[in-house]
């Protein structure tokens, strides 16, 4: 492959109608260097090959570009950001968007902060458990857009993410080729949480089947949600 120059990386993104400037390319390159260096200290990703990072992390996260552009949010929450996905790529592509990276692990957010500084982004970090933070009026129903990749099953994701969304907001969950609606329960959970019916977008990214589950919220989330984490896990909506 060899995504090691601007022209080929730009062409890779353009195959999916995602524009990238030279400055954004350089930010992605710096992110890739920091990610490779960090992987010697802590496990930020199972994927460490630079070419793989471009496809499986950068392009994969950047695929959300179309939905962000369409919905024009002012605030964006990445729930369970880990090593910064999809939040950091989205922050690179939308420098004026207010992006918040949420994770319960302080070490991961310390690393994300390093990346944010090195790349000159305005991204914010929020440390804590999603199910606790969304109970606070400071965060409940405060975001226009929420996204989550590789964090939990659909039912738990809905319960964790939807309370953060303003009315009129959108939640996007990334799912890979193993997506099974019966196991994930996005439809059942969004109904219980009084959100709109999910829209499933199936696509292929460099030969791999992917799914984005998109849920709009047109009514307030009932206050009894989210329940405690153990309860969410034990009795999924
Ligand atoms: N989104 C990243 C990381 C996935 S790993 C990626 O796609 O690569 C899942 C991350 O979610 C972990 O860092 C974990 O700490 C965080 N997480 C899981 N449940 C959470 C919760 N309830 N509240 C906050 N963070 C959570």
PDB file of C-alpha atoms and ligand atoms in Angstrom:
ATOM      1  CA  UNK A   1       0.000   0.000   0.000  1.00  0.00           C
ATOM      2  CA  UNK A   2       2.204   2.856   1.233  1.00  0.00           C
ATOM      3  CA  UNK A   3       0.143   5.766   2.556  1.00  0.00           C
ATOM      4  CA  UNK A   4       3.274   7.776   3.094  1.00  0.00           C
ATOM      5  CA  UNK A   5       2.758  10.800   0.914  1.00  0.00           C
ATOM      6  CA  UNK A   6       0.096  13.454   0.613  1.00  0.00           C
ATOM      7  CA  UNK A   7      -1.059  12.436  -2.880  1.00  0.00           C
ATOM      8  CA  UNK A   8      -1.823   8.803  -2.019  1.00  0.00           C
ATOM      9  CA  UNK A   9      -3.482   9.615   1.320  1.00  0.00           C
ATOM     10  CA  UNK A  10      -5.590  12.313  -0.321  1.00  0.00           C
ATOM     11  CA  UNK A  11      -6.564   9.842  -3.063  1.00  0.00           C
ATOM     12  CA  UNK A  12      -7.495   7.233  -0.438  1.00  0.00           C
ATOM     13  CA  UNK A  13      -9.829   9.690   1.310  1.00  0.00           C
ATOM     14  CA  UNK A  14     -11.210  10.970  -2.002  1.00  0.00           C
ATOM     15  CA  UNK A  15     -12.327   7.446  -2.931  1.00  0.00           C
ATOM     16  CA  UNK A  16     -14.897   7.994  -0.171  1.00  0.00           C
ATOM     17  CA  UNK A  17     -15.561  11.658  -1.035  1.00  0.00           C
ATOM     18  CA  UNK A  18     -13.682  12.888   2.032  1.00  0.00           C
ATOM     19  CA  UNK A  19     -11.577  15.991   1.308  1.00  0.00           C
ATOM     20  CA  UNK A  20      -8.201  16.443   3.026  1.00  0.00           C
ATOM     21  CA  UNK A  21      -5.879  19.452   2.951  1.00  0.00           C
ATOM     22  CA  UNK A  22      -2.086  19.327   3.219  1.00  0.00           C
ATOM     23  CA  UNK A  23      -2.316  20.683   6.783  1.00  0.00           C
ATOM     24  CA  UNK A  24      -4.789  17.969   7.766  1.00  0.00           C
ATOM     25  CA  UNK A  25      -2.522  15.352   6.166  1.00  0.00           C
ATOM     26  CA  UNK A  26       0.386  16.600   8.290  1.00  0.00           C
ATOM     27  CA  UNK A  27      -1.760  16.428  11.421  1.00  0.00           C
ATOM     28  CA  UNK A  28      -2.676  12.825  10.609  1.00  0.00           C
ATOM     29  CA  UNK A  29       1.034  12.008  10.079  1.00  0.00           C
ATOM     30  CA  UNK A  30       1.954  13.500  13.448  1.00  0.00           C
ATOM     31  CA  UNK A  31      -0.912  11.570  15.065  1.00  0.00           C
ATOM     32  CA  UNK A  32       0.392   8.372  13.468  1.00  0.00           C
ATOM     33  CA  UNK A  33       3.897   9.013  14.855  1.00  0.00           C
ATOM     34  CA  UNK A  34       2.585   9.683  18.364  1.00  0.00           C
ATOM     35  CA  UNK A  35       0.370   6.613  18.207  1.00  0.00           C
ATOM     36  CA  UNK A  36       3.248   4.343  17.224  1.00  0.00           C
ATOM     37  CA  UNK A  37       5.425   5.812  19.994  1.00  0.00           C
ATOM     38  CA  UNK A  38       2.645   5.459  22.600  1.00  0.00           C
ATOM     39  CA  UNK A  39       2.000   1.822  21.725  1.00  0.00           C
ATOM     40  CA  UNK A  40       5.331   1.022  23.395  1.00  0.00           C
ATOM     41  CA  UNK A  41       3.946   2.451  26.685  1.00  0.00           C
ATOM     42  CA  UNK A  42       0.309   1.355  26.630  1.00  0.00           C
ATOM     43  CA  UNK A  43      -2.040  -0.486  24.362  1.00  0.00           C
ATOM     44  CA  UNK A  44      -3.793   2.242  22.401  1.00  0.00           C
ATOM     45  CA  UNK A  45      -4.535   0.000  19.447  1.00  0.00           C
ATOM     46  CA  UNK A  46      -4.043  -3.530  18.184  1.00  0.00           C
ATOM     47  CA  UNK A  47      -3.111  -1.970  14.841  1.00  0.00           C
ATOM     48  CA  UNK A  48       0.364  -0.473  14.741  1.00  0.00           C
ATOM     49  CA  UNK A  49       1.497  -0.794  11.164  1.00  0.00           C
ATOM     50  CA  UNK A  50       1.496   2.761   9.696  1.00  0.00           C
ATOM     51  CA  UNK A  51      -0.412   1.712   6.562  1.00  0.00           C
ATOM     52  CA  UNK A  52      -3.014  -0.113   8.621  1.00  0.00           C
ATOM     53  CA  UNK A  53      -3.391   2.927  10.879  1.00  0.00           C
ATOM     54  CA  UNK A  54      -4.364   5.026   7.872  1.00  0.00           C
ATOM     55  CA  UNK A  55      -7.124   2.661   6.763  1.00  0.00           C
ATOM     56  CA  UNK A  56      -8.374   1.039   9.957  1.00  0.00           C
ATOM     57  CA  UNK A  57      -8.266   4.113  12.176  1.00  0.00           C
ATOM     58  CA  UNK A  58      -8.018   7.349  10.180  1.00  0.00           C
ATOM     59  CA  UNK A  59     -10.188   6.517   7.171  1.00  0.00           C
ATOM     60  CA  UNK A  60     -12.558   4.442   9.292  1.00  0.00           C
ATOM     61  CA  UNK A  61     -13.178   7.375  11.684  1.00  0.00           C
ATOM     62  CA  UNK A  62     -13.179   9.931   8.867  1.00  0.00           C
ATOM     63  CA  UNK A  63     -16.059   8.091   7.225  1.00  0.00           C
ATOM     64  CA  UNK A  64     -18.301   9.989   9.624  1.00  0.00           C
ATOM     65  CA  UNK A  65     -17.392  13.136   7.672  1.00  0.00           C
ATOM     66  CA  UNK A  66     -20.546  12.877   5.539  1.00  0.00           C
ATOM     67  CA  UNK A  67     -22.920  12.728   8.490  1.00  0.00           C
ATOM     68  CA  UNK A  68     -21.193  15.534  10.360  1.00  0.00           C
ATOM     69  CA  UNK A  69     -21.287  17.708   7.258  1.00  0.00           C
ATOM     70  CA  UNK A  70     -24.950  16.907   6.702  1.00  0.00           C
ATOM     71  CA  UNK A  71     -26.123  17.568  10.263  1.00  0.00           C
ATOM     72  CA  UNK A  72     -23.805  20.571  10.937  1.00  0.00           C
ATOM     73  CA  UNK A  73     -23.391  20.062  14.700  1.00  0.00           C
ATOM     74  CA  UNK A  74     -21.706  22.651  16.950  1.00  0.00           C
ATOM     75  CA  UNK A  75     -20.783  20.088  19.603  1.00  0.00           C
ATOM     76  CA  UNK A  76     -19.585  16.509  19.173  1.00  0.00           C
ATOM     77  CA  UNK A  77     -19.058  13.844  21.846  1.00  0.00           C
ATOM     78  CA  UNK A  78     -16.826  10.810  21.322  1.00  0.00           C
ATOM     79  CA  UNK A  79     -18.041   8.319  23.926  1.00  0.00           C
ATOM     80  CA  UNK A  80     -15.276   5.855  24.900  1.00  0.00           C
ATOM     81  CA  UNK A  81     -12.590   7.511  22.801  1.00  0.00           C
ATOM     82  CA  UNK A  82      -9.684   5.273  23.940  1.00  0.00           C
ATOM     83  CA  UNK A  83      -6.788   6.372  21.741  1.00  0.00           C
ATOM     84  CA  UNK A  84      -8.895   9.158  20.172  1.00  0.00           C
ATOM     85  CA  UNK A  85     -11.209   7.399  17.701  1.00  0.00           C
ATOM     86  CA  UNK A  86     -13.265   8.667  16.034  1.00  0.00           C
ATOM     87  CA  UNK A  87     -12.944  12.032  17.867  1.00  0.00           C
ATOM     88  CA  UNK A  88      -9.422  13.117  16.884  1.00  0.00           C
ATOM     89  CA  UNK A  89      -9.821  12.468  13.126  1.00  0.00           C
ATOM     90  CA  UNK A  90     -13.168  14.314  13.258  1.00  0.00           C
ATOM     91  CA  UNK A  91     -11.494  17.198  15.071  1.00  0.00           C
ATOM     92  CA  UNK A  92      -8.813  17.324  12.346  1.00  0.00           C
ATOM     93  CA  UNK A  93     -11.421  17.357   9.571  1.00  0.00           C
ATOM     94  CA  UNK A  94     -13.690  19.895  11.335  1.00  0.00           C
ATOM     95  CA  UNK A  95     -11.399  22.341  13.157  1.00  0.00           C
ATOM     96  CA  UNK A  96     -14.299  24.617  14.133  1.00  0.00           C
ATOM     97  CA  UNK A  97     -16.374  21.841  15.691  1.00  0.00           C
ATOM     98  CA  UNK A  98     -16.324  21.635  19.500  1.00  0.00           C
ATOM     99  CA  UNK A  99     -15.209  18.018  20.057  1.00  0.00           C
ATOM    100  CA  UNK A 100     -15.197  16.340  23.497  1.00  0.00           C
ATOM    101  CA  UNK A 101     -13.373  13.053  24.049  1.00  0.00           C
ATOM    102  CA  UNK A 102     -14.913  11.067  26.890  1.00  0.00           C
ATOM    103  CA  UNK A 103     -13.282   8.084  28.571  1.00  0.00           C
ATOM    104  CA  UNK A 104     -13.206   6.590  32.043  1.00  0.00           C
ATOM    105  CA  UNK A 105      -9.469   5.839  31.809  1.00  0.00           C
ATOM    106  CA  UNK A 106      -7.272   8.751  32.801  1.00  0.00           C
ATOM    107  CA  UNK A 107      -4.160   7.304  31.134  1.00  0.00           C
ATOM    108  CA  UNK A 108      -5.891   7.198  27.759  1.00  0.00           C
ATOM    109  CA  UNK A 109      -6.998  10.811  28.083  1.00  0.00           C
ATOM    110  CA  UNK A 110      -3.488  11.899  29.112  1.00  0.00           C
ATOM    111  CA  UNK A 111      -2.247  10.480  25.850  1.00  0.00           C
ATOM    112  CA  UNK A 112      -5.123  12.105  23.903  1.00  0.00           C
ATOM    113  CA  UNK A 113      -4.212  15.454  25.507  1.00  0.00           C
ATOM    114  CA  UNK A 114      -0.636  15.036  24.251  1.00  0.00           C
ATOM    115  CA  UNK A 115      -1.935  14.409  20.736  1.00  0.00           C
ATOM    116  CA  UNK A 116      -4.317  17.387  20.896  1.00  0.00           C
ATOM    117  CA  UNK A 117      -1.463  19.695  21.919  1.00  0.00           C
ATOM    118  CA  UNK A 118       0.939  18.378  19.295  1.00  0.00           C
ATOM    119  CA  UNK A 119      -1.645  18.781  16.551  1.00  0.00           C
ATOM    120  CA  UNK A 120      -2.790  22.214  17.712  1.00  0.00           C
ATOM    121  CA  UNK A 121      -6.434  21.116  18.076  1.00  0.00           C
ATOM    122  CA  UNK A 122      -9.076  22.706  20.302  1.00  0.00           C
ATOM    123  CA  UNK A 123     -10.467  19.313  21.367  1.00  0.00           C
ATOM    124  CA  UNK A 124     -11.550  18.846  24.999  1.00  0.00           C
ATOM    125  CA  UNK A 125     -11.199  15.797  27.238  1.00  0.00           C
ATOM    126  CA  UNK A 126     -13.709  14.581  29.796  1.00  0.00           C
ATOM    127  CA  UNK A 127     -12.745  11.838  32.244  1.00  0.00           C
ATOM    128  CA  UNK A 128     -15.436   9.726  33.882  1.00  0.00           C
ATOM    129  CA  UNK A 129     -18.040   7.035  33.407  1.00  0.00           C
ATOM    130  CA  UNK A 130     -20.581   7.957  30.747  1.00  0.00           C
ATOM    131  CA  UNK A 131     -23.482   6.625  32.834  1.00  0.00           C
ATOM    132  CA  UNK A 132     -22.520   8.972  35.699  1.00  0.00           C
ATOM    133  CA  UNK A 133     -21.649  12.081  33.674  1.00  0.00           C
ATOM    134  CA  UNK A 134     -24.930  12.059  31.754  1.00  0.00           C
ATOM    135  CA  UNK A 135     -26.827  12.408  35.051  1.00  0.00           C
ATOM    136  CA  UNK A 136     -25.243  15.819  35.583  1.00  0.00           C
ATOM    137  CA  UNK A 137     -27.109  18.847  34.127  1.00  0.00           C
ATOM    138  CA  UNK A 138     -23.737  20.084  32.833  1.00  0.00           C
ATOM    139  CA  UNK A 139     -23.646  17.253  30.310  1.00  0.00           C
ATOM    140  CA  UNK A 140     -27.179  15.911  29.951  1.00  0.00           C
ATOM    141  CA  UNK A 141     -28.779  16.836  26.610  1.00  0.00           C
ATOM    142  CA  UNK A 142     -25.862  19.156  25.766  1.00  0.00           C
ATOM    143  CA  UNK A 143     -24.416  17.664  22.559  1.00  0.00           C
ATOM    144  CA  UNK A 144     -25.569  17.941  18.946  1.00  0.00           C
ATOM    145  CA  UNK A 145     -23.785  14.792  17.847  1.00  0.00           C
ATOM    146  CA  UNK A 146     -22.426  11.723  19.671  1.00  0.00           C
ATOM    147  CA  UNK A 147     -20.376   8.893  18.194  1.00  0.00           C
ATOM    148  CA  UNK A 148     -18.923   5.688  19.534  1.00  0.00           C
ATOM    149  CA  UNK A 149     -16.608   3.047  18.122  1.00  0.00           C
ATOM    150  CA  UNK A 150     -15.798  -0.338  19.700  1.00  0.00           C
ATOM    151  CA  UNK A 151     -17.203   0.464  23.149  1.00  0.00           C
ATOM    152  CA  UNK A 152     -20.252  -1.731  23.874  1.00  0.00           C
ATOM    153  CA  UNK A 153     -23.219  -3.498  22.296  1.00  0.00           C
ATOM    154  CA  UNK A 154     -26.012  -1.492  20.680  1.00  0.00           C
ATOM    155  CA  UNK A 155     -28.389  -1.619  23.599  1.00  0.00           C
ATOM    156  CA  UNK A 156     -25.801  -0.317  26.077  1.00  0.00           C
ATOM    157  CA  UNK A 157     -24.535   2.262  23.611  1.00  0.00           C
ATOM    158  CA  UNK A 158     -28.011   3.733  23.199  1.00  0.00           C
ATOM    159  CA  UNK A 159     -28.473   3.936  26.939  1.00  0.00           C
ATOM    160  CA  UNK A 160     -25.024   5.490  27.409  1.00  0.00           C
ATOM    161  CA  UNK A 161     -25.084   7.937  24.502  1.00  0.00           C
ATOM    162  CA  UNK A 162     -28.651   9.165  23.964  1.00  0.00           C
ATOM    163  CA  UNK A 163     -28.949  11.011  27.323  1.00  0.00           C
ATOM    164  CA  UNK A 164     -26.052  13.291  26.234  1.00  0.00           C
ATOM    165  CA  UNK A 165     -27.855  14.397  23.056  1.00  0.00           C
ATOM    166  CA  UNK A 166     -29.916  17.542  22.689  1.00  0.00           C
ATOM    167  CA  UNK A 167     -33.336  17.112  21.140  1.00  0.00           C
ATOM    168  CA  UNK A 168     -32.658  17.107  17.410  1.00  0.00           C
ATOM    169  CA  UNK A 169     -29.234  15.516  17.924  1.00  0.00           C
ATOM    170  CA  UNK A 170     -27.795  12.421  16.249  1.00  0.00           C
ATOM    171  CA  UNK A 171     -25.975   9.379  17.594  1.00  0.00           C
ATOM    172  CA  UNK A 172     -23.724   7.327  15.299  1.00  0.00           C
ATOM    173  CA  UNK A 173     -22.390   3.918  16.305  1.00  0.00           C
ATOM    174  CA  UNK A 174     -19.643   2.239  14.280  1.00  0.00           C
ATOM    175  CA  UNK A 175     -20.071  -1.497  13.803  1.00  0.00           C
ATOM    176  CA  UNK A 176     -17.877  -3.928  11.887  1.00  0.00           C
ATOM    177  CA  UNK A 177     -18.593  -6.945   9.737  1.00  0.00           C
ATOM    178  CA  UNK A 178     -19.916  -8.970  12.699  1.00  0.00           C
ATOM    179  CA  UNK A 179     -22.918  -6.639  13.147  1.00  0.00           C
ATOM    180  CA  UNK A 180     -26.002  -8.649  14.142  1.00  0.00           C
ATOM    181  CA  UNK A 181     -29.150  -6.600  14.837  1.00  0.00           C
ATOM    182  CA  UNK A 182     -30.603  -9.324  17.092  1.00  0.00           C
ATOM    183  CA  UNK A 183     -27.590  -9.286  19.403  1.00  0.00           C
ATOM    184  CA  UNK A 184     -26.955  -5.555  19.308  1.00  0.00           C
ATOM    185  CA  UNK A 185     -30.584  -4.494  19.991  1.00  0.00           C
ATOM    186  CA  UNK A 186     -30.269  -0.913  18.689  1.00  0.00           C
ATOM    187  CA  UNK A 187     -33.919  -0.970  17.581  1.00  0.00           C
ATOM    188  CA  UNK A 188     -35.326  -2.217  20.897  1.00  0.00           C
ATOM    189  CA  UNK A 189     -33.162   0.153  22.966  1.00  0.00           C
ATOM    190  CA  UNK A 190     -33.863   3.286  20.918  1.00  0.00           C
ATOM    191  CA  UNK A 191     -37.605   2.593  21.212  1.00  0.00           C
ATOM    192  CA  UNK A 192     -37.348   2.182  25.005  1.00  0.00           C
ATOM    193  CA  UNK A 193     -35.356   5.429  25.195  1.00  0.00           C
ATOM    194  CA  UNK A 194     -37.995   7.206  23.063  1.00  0.00           C
ATOM    195  CA  UNK A 195     -35.548   8.035  20.273  1.00  0.00           C
ATOM    196  CA  UNK A 196     -36.287   7.678  16.561  1.00  0.00           C
ATOM    197  CA  UNK A 197     -35.949   4.386  14.738  1.00  0.00           C
ATOM    198  CA  UNK A 198     -32.285   3.672  13.826  1.00  0.00           C
ATOM    199  CA  UNK A 199     -31.105   3.940  10.237  1.00  0.00           C
ATOM    200  CA  UNK A 200     -28.468   1.369   9.311  1.00  0.00           C
ATOM    201  CA  UNK A 201     -25.991   2.403   6.645  1.00  0.00           C
ATOM    202  CA  UNK A 202     -24.086  -0.538   5.155  1.00  0.00           C
ATOM    203  CA  UNK A 203     -20.887   0.238   3.289  1.00  0.00           C
ATOM    204  CA  UNK A 204     -17.533  -1.207   2.352  1.00  0.00           C
ATOM    205  CA  UNK A 205     -14.261   0.347   3.372  1.00  0.00           C
ATOM    206  CA  UNK A 206     -11.199  -0.955   1.531  1.00  0.00           C
ATOM    207  CA  UNK A 207     -12.859  -4.350   1.091  1.00  0.00           C
ATOM    208  CA  UNK A 208     -14.276  -4.662   4.618  1.00  0.00           C
ATOM    209  CA  UNK A 209     -18.011  -4.612   5.423  1.00  0.00           C
ATOM    210  CA  UNK A 210     -19.007  -1.855   7.815  1.00  0.00           C
ATOM    211  CA  UNK A 211     -22.195  -0.485   9.338  1.00  0.00           C
ATOM    212  CA  UNK A 212     -23.046   2.865  10.796  1.00  0.00           C
ATOM    213  CA  UNK A 213     -26.114   2.878  13.019  1.00  0.00           C
ATOM    214  CA  UNK A 214     -27.618   6.374  13.049  1.00  0.00           C
ATOM    215  CA  UNK A 215     -30.210   7.395  15.599  1.00  0.00           C
ATOM    216  CA  UNK A 216     -31.913  10.775  15.801  1.00  0.00           C
ATOM    217  CA  UNK A 217     -33.477  12.038  18.985  1.00  0.00           C
ATOM    218  CA  UNK A 218     -36.693  14.011  18.711  1.00  0.00           C
ATOM    219  CA  UNK A 219     -37.863  13.520  22.298  1.00  0.00           C
ATOM    220  CA  UNK A 220     -36.172  13.883  25.651  1.00  0.00           C
ATOM    221  CA  UNK A 221     -34.641  10.682  27.096  1.00  0.00           C
ATOM    222  CA  UNK A 222     -36.666   9.451  30.119  1.00  0.00           C
ATOM    223  CA  UNK A 223     -34.872  10.448  33.319  1.00  0.00           C
ATOM    224  CA  UNK A 224     -34.588   6.920  34.679  1.00  0.00           C
ATOM    225  CA  UNK A 225     -31.897   6.296  32.006  1.00  0.00           C
ATOM    226  CA  UNK A 226     -29.089   5.456  32.032  1.00  0.00           C
ATOM    227  CA  UNK A 227     -29.420   2.783  34.678  1.00  0.00           C
ATOM    228  CA  UNK A 228     -26.407   1.526  36.622  1.00  0.00           C
ATOM    229  CA  UNK A 229     -23.778  -0.167  34.442  1.00  0.00           C
ATOM    230  CA  UNK A 230     -24.290  -3.639  35.945  1.00  0.00           C
ATOM    231  CA  UNK A 231     -28.044  -3.309  35.398  1.00  0.00           C
ATOM    232  CA  UNK A 232     -27.573  -2.231  31.777  1.00  0.00           C
ATOM    233  CA  UNK A 233     -25.400  -5.252  31.203  1.00  0.00           C
ATOM    234  CA  UNK A 234     -27.656  -7.689  33.053  1.00  0.00           C
ATOM    235  CA  UNK A 235     -30.972  -6.610  31.590  1.00  0.00           C
ATOM    236  CA  UNK A 236     -30.466  -4.969  28.179  1.00  0.00           C
ATOM    237  CA  UNK A 237     -33.272  -2.794  26.850  1.00  0.00           C
TER     238      UNK A 237
HETATM  239  N1  LIG B   1     -13.202   4.255  20.492  1.00  0.00           N
HETATM  240  C1  LIG B   1     -11.836   3.733  20.553  1.00  0.00           C
HETATM  241  C2  LIG B   1     -11.552   2.910  21.810  1.00  0.00           C
HETATM  242  C3  LIG B   1     -12.364   1.670  22.024  1.00  0.00           C
HETATM  243  S1  LIG B   1     -11.922   0.826  23.518  1.00  0.00           S
HETATM  244  C4  LIG B   1     -11.526   2.996  19.265  1.00  0.00           C
HETATM  245  O1  LIG B   1     -12.409   2.793  18.466  1.00  0.00           O
HETATM  246  O2  LIG B   1     -10.360   2.624  19.072  1.00  0.00           O
HETATM  247  C5  LIG B   1     -13.299   1.294  24.523  1.00  0.00           C
HETATM  248  C6  LIG B   1     -13.022   2.513  25.395  1.00  0.00           C
HETATM  249  O3  LIG B   1     -14.261   2.895  25.989  1.00  0.00           O
HETATM  250  C7  LIG B   1     -12.052   2.252  26.528  1.00  0.00           C
HETATM  251  O4  LIG B   1     -11.006   3.220  26.502  1.00  0.00           O
HETATM  252  C8  LIG B   1     -12.908   2.364  27.792  1.00  0.00           C
HETATM  253  O5  LIG B   1     -12.203   2.944  28.871  1.00  0.00           O
HETATM  254  C9  LIG B   1     -14.058   3.250  27.340  1.00  0.00           C
HETATM  255  N2  LIG B   1     -15.339   3.011  28.046  1.00  0.00           N
HETATM  256  C10 LIG B   1     -16.047   1.856  28.075  1.00  0.00           C
HETATM  257  N3  LIG B   1     -17.176   2.008  28.802  1.00  0.00           N
HETATM  258  C11 LIG B   1     -17.194   3.304  29.237  1.00  0.00           C
HETATM  259  C12 LIG B   1     -18.086   4.066  30.044  1.00  0.00           C
HETATM  260  N4  LIG B   1     -19.186   3.519  30.538  1.00  0.00           N
HETATM  261  N5  LIG B   1     -17.778   5.357  30.287  1.00  0.00           N
HETATM  262  C13 LIG B   1     -16.651   5.901  29.791  1.00  0.00           C
HETATM  263  N6  LIG B   1     -15.754   5.230  29.031  1.00  0.00           N
HETATM  264  C14 LIG B   1     -16.009   3.941  28.760  1.00  0.00           C
END
